[in-house]
mmCIF file of C-alpha atoms in Angstrom:
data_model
loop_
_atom_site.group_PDB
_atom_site.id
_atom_site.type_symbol
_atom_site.label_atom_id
_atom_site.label_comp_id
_atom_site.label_asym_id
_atom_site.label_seq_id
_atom_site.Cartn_x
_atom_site.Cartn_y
_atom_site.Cartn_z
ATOM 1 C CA UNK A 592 178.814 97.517 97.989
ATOM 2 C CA UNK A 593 175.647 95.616 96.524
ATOM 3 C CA UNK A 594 175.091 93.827 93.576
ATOM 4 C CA UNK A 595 173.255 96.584 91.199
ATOM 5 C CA UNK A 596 175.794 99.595 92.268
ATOM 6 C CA UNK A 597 178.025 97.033 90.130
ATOM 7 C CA UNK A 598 176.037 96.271 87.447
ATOM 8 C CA UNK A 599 175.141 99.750 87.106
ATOM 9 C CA UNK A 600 178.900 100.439 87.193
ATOM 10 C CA UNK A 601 179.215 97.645 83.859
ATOM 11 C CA UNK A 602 176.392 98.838 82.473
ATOM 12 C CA UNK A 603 177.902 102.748 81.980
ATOM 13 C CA UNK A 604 181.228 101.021 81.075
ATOM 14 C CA UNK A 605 179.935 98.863 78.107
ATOM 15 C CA UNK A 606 177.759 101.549 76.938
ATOM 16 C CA UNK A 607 179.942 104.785 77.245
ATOM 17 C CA UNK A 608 176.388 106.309 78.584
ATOM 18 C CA UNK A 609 174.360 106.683 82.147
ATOM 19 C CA UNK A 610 171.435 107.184 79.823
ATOM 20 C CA UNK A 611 171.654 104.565 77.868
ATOM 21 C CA UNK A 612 172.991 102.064 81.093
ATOM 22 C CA UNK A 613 169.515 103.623 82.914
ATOM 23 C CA UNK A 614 167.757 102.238 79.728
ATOM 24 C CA UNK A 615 169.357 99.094 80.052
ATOM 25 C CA UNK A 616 169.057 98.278 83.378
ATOM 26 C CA UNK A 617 165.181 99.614 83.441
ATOM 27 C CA UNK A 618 166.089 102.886 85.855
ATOM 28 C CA UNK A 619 166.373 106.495 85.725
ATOM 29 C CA UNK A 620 169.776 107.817 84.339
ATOM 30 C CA UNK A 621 169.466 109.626 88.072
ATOM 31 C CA UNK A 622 169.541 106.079 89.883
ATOM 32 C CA UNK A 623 172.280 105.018 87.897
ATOM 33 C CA UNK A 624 174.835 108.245 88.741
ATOM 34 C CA UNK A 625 173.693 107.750 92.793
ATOM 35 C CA UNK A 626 174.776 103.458 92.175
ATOM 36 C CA UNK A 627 178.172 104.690 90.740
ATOM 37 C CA UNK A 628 178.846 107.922 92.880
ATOM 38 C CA UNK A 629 178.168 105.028 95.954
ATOM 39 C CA UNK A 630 180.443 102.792 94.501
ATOM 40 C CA UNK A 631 183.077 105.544 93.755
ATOM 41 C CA UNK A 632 182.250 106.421 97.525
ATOM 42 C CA UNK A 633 183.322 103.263 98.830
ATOM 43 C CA UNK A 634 186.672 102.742 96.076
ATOM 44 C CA UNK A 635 187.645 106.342 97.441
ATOM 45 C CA UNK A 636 188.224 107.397 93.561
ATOM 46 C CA UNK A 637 186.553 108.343 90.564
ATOM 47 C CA UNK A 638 185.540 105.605 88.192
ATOM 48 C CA UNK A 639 184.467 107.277 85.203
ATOM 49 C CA UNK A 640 186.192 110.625 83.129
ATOM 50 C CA UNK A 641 182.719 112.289 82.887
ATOM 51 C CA UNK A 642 182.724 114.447 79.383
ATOM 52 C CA UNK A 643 180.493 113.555 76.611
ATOM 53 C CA UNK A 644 181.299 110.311 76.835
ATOM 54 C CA UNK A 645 181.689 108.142 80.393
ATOM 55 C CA UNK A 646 184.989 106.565 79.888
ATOM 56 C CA UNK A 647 187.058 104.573 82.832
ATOM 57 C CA UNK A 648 189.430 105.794 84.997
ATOM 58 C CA UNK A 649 192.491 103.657 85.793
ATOM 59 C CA UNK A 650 190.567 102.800 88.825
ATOM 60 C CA UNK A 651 187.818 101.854 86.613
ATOM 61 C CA UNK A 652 189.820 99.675 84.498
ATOM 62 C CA UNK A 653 191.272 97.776 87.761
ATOM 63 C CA UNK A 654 187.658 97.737 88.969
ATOM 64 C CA UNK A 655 185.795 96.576 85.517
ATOM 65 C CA UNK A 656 187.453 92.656 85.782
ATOM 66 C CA UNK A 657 186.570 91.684 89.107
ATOM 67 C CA UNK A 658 182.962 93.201 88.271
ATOM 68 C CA UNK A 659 182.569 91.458 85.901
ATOM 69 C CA UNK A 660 183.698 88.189 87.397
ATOM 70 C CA UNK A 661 181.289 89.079 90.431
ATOM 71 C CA UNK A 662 177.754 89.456 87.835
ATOM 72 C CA UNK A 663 178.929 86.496 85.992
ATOM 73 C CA UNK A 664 179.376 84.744 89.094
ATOM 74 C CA UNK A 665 175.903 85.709 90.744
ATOM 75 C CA UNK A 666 174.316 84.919 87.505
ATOM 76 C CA UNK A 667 175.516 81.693 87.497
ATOM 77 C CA UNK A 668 174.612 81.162 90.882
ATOM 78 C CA UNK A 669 170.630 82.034 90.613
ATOM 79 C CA UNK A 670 170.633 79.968 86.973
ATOM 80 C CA UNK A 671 171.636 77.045 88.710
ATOM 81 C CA UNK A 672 169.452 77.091 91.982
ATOM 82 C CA UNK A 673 166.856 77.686 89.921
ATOM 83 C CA UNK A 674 167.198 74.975 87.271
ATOM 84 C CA UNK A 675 167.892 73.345 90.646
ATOM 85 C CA UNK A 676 164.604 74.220 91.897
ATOM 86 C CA UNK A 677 162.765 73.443 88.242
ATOM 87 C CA UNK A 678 163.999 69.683 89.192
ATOM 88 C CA UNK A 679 167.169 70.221 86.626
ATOM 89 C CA UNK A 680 169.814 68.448 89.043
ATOM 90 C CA UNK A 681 172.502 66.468 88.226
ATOM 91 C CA UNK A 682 171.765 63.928 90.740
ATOM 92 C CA UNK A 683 170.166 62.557 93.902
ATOM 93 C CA UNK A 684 171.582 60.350 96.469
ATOM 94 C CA UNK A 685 170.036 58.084 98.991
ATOM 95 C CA UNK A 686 171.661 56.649 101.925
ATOM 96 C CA UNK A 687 169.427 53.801 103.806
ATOM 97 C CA UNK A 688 169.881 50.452 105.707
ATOM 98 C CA UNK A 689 170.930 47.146 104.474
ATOM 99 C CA UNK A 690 167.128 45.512 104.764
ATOM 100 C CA UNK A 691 165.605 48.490 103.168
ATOM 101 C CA UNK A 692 167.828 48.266 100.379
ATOM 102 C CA UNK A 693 167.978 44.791 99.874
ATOM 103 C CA UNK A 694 163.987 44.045 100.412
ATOM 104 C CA UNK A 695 162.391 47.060 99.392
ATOM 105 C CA UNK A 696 163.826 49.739 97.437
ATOM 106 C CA UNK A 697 164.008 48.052 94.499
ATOM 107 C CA UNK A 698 161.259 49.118 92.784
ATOM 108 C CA UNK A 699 161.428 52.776 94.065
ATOM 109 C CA UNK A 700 164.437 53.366 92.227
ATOM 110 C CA UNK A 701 163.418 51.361 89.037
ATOM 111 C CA UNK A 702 160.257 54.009 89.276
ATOM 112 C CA UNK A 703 162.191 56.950 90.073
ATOM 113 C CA UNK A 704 164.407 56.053 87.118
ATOM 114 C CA UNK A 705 161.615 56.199 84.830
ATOM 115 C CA UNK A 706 160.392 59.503 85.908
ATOM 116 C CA UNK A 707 163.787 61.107 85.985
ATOM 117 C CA UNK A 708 165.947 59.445 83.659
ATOM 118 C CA UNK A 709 168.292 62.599 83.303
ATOM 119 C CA UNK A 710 169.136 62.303 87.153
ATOM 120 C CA UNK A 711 171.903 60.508 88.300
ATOM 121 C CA UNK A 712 170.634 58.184 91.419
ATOM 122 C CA UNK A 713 173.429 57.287 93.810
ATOM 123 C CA UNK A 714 172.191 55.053 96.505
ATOM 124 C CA UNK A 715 174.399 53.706 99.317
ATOM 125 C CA UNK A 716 174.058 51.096 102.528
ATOM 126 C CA UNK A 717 175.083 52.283 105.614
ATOM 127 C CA UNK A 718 174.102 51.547 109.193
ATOM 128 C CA UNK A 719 171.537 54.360 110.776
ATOM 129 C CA UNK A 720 173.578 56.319 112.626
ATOM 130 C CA UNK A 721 176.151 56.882 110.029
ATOM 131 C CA UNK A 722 173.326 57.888 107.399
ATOM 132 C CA UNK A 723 172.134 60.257 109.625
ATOM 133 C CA UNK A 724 175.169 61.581 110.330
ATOM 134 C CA UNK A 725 175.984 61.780 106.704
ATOM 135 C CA UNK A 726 172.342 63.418 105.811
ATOM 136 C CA UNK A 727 173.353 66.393 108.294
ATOM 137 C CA UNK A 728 176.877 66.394 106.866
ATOM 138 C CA UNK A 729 174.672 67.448 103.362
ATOM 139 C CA UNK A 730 176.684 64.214 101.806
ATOM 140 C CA UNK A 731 172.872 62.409 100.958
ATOM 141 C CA UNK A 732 169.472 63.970 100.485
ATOM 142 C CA UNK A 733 167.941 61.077 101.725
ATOM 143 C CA UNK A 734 167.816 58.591 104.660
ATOM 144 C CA UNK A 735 166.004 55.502 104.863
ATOM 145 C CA UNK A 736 167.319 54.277 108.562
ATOM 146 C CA UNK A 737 165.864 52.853 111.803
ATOM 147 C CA UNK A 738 164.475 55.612 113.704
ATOM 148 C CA UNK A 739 167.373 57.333 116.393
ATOM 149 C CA UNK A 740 165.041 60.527 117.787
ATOM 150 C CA UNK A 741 168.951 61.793 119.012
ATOM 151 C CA UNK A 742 169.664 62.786 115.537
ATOM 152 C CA UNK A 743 166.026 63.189 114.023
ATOM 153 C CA UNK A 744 164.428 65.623 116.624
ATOM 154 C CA UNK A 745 165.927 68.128 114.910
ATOM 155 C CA UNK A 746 163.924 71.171 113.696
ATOM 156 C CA UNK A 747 165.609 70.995 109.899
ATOM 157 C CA UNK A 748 164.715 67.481 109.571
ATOM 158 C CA UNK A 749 161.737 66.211 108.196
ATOM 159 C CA UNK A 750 161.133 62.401 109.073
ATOM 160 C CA UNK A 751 158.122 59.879 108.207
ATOM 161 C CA UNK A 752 157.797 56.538 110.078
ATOM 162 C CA UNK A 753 157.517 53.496 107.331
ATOM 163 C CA UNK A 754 156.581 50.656 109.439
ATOM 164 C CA UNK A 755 157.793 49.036 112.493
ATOM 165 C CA UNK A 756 158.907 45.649 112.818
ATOM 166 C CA UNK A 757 159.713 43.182 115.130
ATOM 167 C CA UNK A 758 163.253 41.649 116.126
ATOM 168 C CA UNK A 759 163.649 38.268 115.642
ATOM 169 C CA UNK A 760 166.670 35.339 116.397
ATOM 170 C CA UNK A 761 168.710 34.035 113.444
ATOM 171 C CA UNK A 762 169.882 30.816 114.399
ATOM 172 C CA UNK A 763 171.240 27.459 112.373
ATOM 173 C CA UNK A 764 168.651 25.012 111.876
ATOM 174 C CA UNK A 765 170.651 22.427 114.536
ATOM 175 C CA UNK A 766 170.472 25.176 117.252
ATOM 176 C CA UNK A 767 169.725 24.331 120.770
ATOM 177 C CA UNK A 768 167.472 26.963 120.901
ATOM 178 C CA UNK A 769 164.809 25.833 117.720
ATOM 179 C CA UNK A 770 163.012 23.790 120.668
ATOM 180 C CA UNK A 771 161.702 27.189 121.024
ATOM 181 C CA UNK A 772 158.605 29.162 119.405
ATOM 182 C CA UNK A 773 159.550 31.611 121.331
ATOM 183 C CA UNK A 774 162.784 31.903 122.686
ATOM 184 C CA UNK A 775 162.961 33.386 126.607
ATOM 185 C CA UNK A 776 164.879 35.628 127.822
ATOM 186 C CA UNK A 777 166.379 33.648 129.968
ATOM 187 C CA UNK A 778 167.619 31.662 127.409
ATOM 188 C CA UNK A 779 168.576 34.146 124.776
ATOM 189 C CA UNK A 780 170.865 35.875 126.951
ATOM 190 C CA UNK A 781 173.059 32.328 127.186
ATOM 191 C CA UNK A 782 174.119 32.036 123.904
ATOM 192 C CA UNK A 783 176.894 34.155 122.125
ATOM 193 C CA UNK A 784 175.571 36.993 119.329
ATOM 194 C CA UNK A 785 176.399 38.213 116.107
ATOM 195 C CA UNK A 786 176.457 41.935 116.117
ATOM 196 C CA UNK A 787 176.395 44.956 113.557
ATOM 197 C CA UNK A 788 179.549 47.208 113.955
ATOM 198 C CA UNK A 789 179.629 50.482 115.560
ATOM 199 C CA UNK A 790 177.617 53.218 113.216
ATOM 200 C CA UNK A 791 174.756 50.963 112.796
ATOM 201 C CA UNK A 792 171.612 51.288 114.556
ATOM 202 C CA UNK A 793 170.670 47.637 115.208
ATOM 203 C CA UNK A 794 173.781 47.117 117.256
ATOM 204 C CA UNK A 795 172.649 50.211 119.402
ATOM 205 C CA UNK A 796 169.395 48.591 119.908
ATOM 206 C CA UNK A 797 170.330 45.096 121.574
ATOM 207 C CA UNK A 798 172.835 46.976 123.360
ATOM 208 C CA UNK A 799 170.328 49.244 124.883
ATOM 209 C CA UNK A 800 167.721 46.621 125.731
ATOM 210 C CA UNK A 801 170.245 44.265 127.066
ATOM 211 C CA UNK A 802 171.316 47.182 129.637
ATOM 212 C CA UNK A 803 167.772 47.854 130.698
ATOM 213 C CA UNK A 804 166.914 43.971 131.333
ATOM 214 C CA UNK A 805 170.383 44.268 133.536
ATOM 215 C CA UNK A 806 172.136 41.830 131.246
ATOM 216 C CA UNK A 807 175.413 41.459 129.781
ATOM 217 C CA UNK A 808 175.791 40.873 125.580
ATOM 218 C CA UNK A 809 178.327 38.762 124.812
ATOM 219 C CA UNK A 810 179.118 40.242 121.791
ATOM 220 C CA UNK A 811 181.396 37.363 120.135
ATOM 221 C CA UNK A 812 181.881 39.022 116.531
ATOM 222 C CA UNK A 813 181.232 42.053 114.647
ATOM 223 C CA UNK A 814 179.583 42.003 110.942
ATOM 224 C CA UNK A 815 178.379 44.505 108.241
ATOM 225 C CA UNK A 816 176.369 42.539 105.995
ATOM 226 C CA UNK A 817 173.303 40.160 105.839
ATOM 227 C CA UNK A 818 175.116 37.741 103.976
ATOM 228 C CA UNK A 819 178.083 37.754 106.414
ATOM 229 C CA UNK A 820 175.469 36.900 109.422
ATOM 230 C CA UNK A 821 173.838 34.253 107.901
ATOM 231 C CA UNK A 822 177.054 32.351 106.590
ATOM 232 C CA UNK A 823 178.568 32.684 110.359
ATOM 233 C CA UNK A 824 175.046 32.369 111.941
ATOM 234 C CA UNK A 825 175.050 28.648 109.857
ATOM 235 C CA UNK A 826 178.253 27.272 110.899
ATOM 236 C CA UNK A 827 177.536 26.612 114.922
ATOM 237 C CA UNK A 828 176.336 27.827 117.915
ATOM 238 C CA UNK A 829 176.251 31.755 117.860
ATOM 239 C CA UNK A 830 172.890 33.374 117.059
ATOM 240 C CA UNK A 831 172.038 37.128 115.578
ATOM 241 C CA UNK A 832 169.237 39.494 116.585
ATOM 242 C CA UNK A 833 168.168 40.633 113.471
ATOM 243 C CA UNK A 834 165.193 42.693 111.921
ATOM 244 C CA UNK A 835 162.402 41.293 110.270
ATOM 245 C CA UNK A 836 163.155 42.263 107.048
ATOM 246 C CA UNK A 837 166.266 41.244 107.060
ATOM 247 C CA UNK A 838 165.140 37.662 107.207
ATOM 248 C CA UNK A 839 162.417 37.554 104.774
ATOM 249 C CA UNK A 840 164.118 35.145 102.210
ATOM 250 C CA UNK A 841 165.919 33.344 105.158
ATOM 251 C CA UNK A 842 162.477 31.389 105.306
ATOM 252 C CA UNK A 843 163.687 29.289 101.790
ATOM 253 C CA UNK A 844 167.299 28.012 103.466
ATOM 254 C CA UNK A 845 166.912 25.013 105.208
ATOM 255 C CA UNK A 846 170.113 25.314 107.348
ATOM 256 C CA UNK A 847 168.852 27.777 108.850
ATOM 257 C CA UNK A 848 166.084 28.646 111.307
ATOM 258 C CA UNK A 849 164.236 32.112 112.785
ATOM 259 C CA UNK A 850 162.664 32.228 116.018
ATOM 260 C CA UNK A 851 160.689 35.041 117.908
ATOM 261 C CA UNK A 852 161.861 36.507 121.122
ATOM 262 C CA UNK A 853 159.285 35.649 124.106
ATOM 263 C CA UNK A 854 157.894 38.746 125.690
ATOM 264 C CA UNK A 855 161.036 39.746 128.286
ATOM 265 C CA UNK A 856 160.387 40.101 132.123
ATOM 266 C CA UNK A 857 159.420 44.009 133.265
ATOM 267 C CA UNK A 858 161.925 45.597 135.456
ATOM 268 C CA UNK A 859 162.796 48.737 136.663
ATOM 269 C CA UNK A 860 163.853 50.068 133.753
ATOM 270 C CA UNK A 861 161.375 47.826 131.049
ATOM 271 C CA UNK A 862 158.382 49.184 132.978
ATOM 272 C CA UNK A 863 155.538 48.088 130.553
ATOM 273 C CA UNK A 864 154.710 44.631 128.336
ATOM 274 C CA UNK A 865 154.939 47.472 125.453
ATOM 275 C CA UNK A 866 158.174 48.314 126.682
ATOM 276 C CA UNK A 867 159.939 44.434 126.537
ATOM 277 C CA UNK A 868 158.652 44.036 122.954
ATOM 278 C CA UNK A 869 161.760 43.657 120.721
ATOM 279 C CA UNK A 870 161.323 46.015 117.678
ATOM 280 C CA UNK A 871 162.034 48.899 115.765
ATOM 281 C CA UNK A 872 160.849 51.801 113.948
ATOM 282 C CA UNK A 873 161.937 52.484 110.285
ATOM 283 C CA UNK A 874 161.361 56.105 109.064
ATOM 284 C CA UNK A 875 162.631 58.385 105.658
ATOM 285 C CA UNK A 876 164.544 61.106 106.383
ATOM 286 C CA UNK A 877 165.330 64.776 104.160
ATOM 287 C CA UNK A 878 165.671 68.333 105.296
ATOM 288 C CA UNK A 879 163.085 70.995 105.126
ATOM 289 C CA UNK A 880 165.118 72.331 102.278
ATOM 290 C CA UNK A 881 165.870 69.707 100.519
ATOM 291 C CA UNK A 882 162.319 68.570 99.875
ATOM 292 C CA UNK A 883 161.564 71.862 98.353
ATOM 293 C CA UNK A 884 163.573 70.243 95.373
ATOM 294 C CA UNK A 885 161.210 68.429 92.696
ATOM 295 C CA UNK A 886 163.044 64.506 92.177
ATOM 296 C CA UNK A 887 164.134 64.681 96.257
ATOM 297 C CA UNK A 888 160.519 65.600 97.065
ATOM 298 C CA UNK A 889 159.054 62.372 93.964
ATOM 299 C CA UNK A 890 161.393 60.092 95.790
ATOM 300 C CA UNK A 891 159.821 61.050 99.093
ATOM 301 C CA UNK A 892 156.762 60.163 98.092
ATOM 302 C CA UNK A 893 157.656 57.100 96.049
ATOM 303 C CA UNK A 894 159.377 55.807 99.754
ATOM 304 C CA UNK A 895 156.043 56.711 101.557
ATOM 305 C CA UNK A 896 154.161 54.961 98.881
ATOM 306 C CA UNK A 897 155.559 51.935 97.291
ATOM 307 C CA UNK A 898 157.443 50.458 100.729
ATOM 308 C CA UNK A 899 154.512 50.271 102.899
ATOM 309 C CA UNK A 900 152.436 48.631 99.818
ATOM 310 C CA UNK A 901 155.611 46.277 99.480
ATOM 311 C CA UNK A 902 155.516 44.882 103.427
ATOM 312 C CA UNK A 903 151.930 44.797 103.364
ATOM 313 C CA UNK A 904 152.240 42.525 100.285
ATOM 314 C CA UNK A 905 155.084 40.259 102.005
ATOM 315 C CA UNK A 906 152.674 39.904 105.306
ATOM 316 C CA UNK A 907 149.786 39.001 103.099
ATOM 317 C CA UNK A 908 152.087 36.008 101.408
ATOM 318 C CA UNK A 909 153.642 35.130 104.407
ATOM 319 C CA UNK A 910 149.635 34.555 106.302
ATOM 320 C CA UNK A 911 148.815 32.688 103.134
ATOM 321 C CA UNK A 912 151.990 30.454 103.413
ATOM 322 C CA UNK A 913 151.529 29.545 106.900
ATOM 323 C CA UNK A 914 147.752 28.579 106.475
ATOM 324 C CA UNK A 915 148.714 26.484 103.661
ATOM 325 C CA UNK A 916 151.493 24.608 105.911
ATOM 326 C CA UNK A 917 149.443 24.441 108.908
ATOM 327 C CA UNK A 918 147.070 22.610 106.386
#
């Protein structure tokens, strides 16, 4: 059965006419009697009482409903992919990182609200691994997430790196370890840690280098949010390896203090200075389909644009500040 065999069948019952329905549907009244003589083929009955007039059958009646519900449905169906495709969608949501969303995405969405005020823009914080998760799920068109090549390598996805950053120490401003302006390794791996909970990316990452350095984390408490770190982070003696962006406003709180990690010792598995630099890679993430779709494909390129502009921006002040201090 296809599509036009039942439209042709509609067509002859609305009318009373193969002419006219060959009219109609912009055929020969010849293609129209071989769509309906398939269809009757494949019902195993007549459809039509052919005389002067093409009336149904009572197979034709049963028939004519769920016709009718199939057209309407198919109709429906191409309308809305392509209003979909014309940009008409009811909404867009974003999935990305706490840092991104706190730091930079601000005025991406203001600007994406401005050029699509009729969209709905749902944006959420998650940790990387559960936004990509939930990208591939088809829950979120877009990811904003520390780079995990596991999930990104994929051929569907489409993935842009933002910027990378290094990892830095959040500490209280009493901690043993401010002595430092650059804390060693050998002394970072003393102290007890703050760590993200399982799903996001960051706690993957000090896991991992921890295990190639042949060191054990002492993992003392788990956390989901910036503000959560900082308030524990303040009260004694654990410390949090945190991204950069994360800690841009921590800078203005005087009870608290941010160090660098010193460059770690090569080993077997840390084979390379490049490779014992603590950082990470933050990238935007859609589907080769989904960017096909006018306000996913503007908020693409907003991300690419206005983010990089924004760190670039916060570097600039932050050089400025620290000649002015050193001063």
């Amino acid at each position: 059965m296809r599509l036009e065999q039942l439209q042709a069948f509609l067509c002859v019952a609305e009318t009373g006419s193969f002419q006219q329905a060959g009219r109609i549907c912009n055929v020969t009244q010849s293609t129209v009697s071989r769509q309906v003589q398939a269809l009757e083929n494949e019902v195993g009955t007549p459809l039509f009482h052919r005389s002067t007039q093409a009336k149904l059958t009572l197979a034709g009646e049963c028939l004519w409903p769920y016709a009718k519900k199939i057209c309407q449905a198919w109709e429906s169906a191409t309308q809305e992919i392509a209003e979909m495709l014309a940009g008409k969608q009811p909404e867009l949501c974003v999935a990305a990182i706490h840092s991104v969303c706190a730091a930079y995405l601000p005025p991406v969405l203001q600007r994406f609200c401005r050029h699509y005020p009729e969209v709905k823009l749902r944006v959420t914080a998650l940790g990387s691994d559960r936004t990509l998760k939930v990208l591939k799920d088809g829950l979120v068109d877009i990811a904003i997430v520390m780079n995990n090549r596991l999930f990104t390598a994929s051929p569907e996805m489409l993935v842009d790196v933002l910027y990378t950053e290094p990892i830095e120490v959040l500490m209280a401003a009493n901690h043993p370890l401010t002595k430092y302006d650059q804390i060693p390794w050998s002394e970072l791996i003393r102290y007890p840690q703050v760590v993200f909970k399982d799903g996001y990316g960051m706690q993957r990452l000090v896991k991992e280098q921890f295990e190639r350095l042949g060191a054990k984390l002492n993992a003392a408490l788990e956390l989901n949010t910036l503000d959560a770190f900082r308030g524990v982070v303040r009260q004694g003696n654990l410390i949090a390896l945190l991204p950069h962006s994360a800690l841009i406003d921590v800078k203005l709180d005087p009870t608290l203090a941010i160090k660098t990690i010193g460059v770690t010792p090569t080993t077997s598995k840390v084979s390379s200075i490049k490779d014992s630099v603590w950082s990470r890679e933050v990238v935007v993430v859609t589907t080769s389909d989904r960017i096909q779709i006018p306000p996913i494909e503007y908020f693409w390129e907003l991300v690419k644009e206005l983010i990089p502009q924004q760190i670039n921006q916060t570097t600039t002040t932050l050089k400025k500040e620290s000649v002015v201090r050193s001063q």
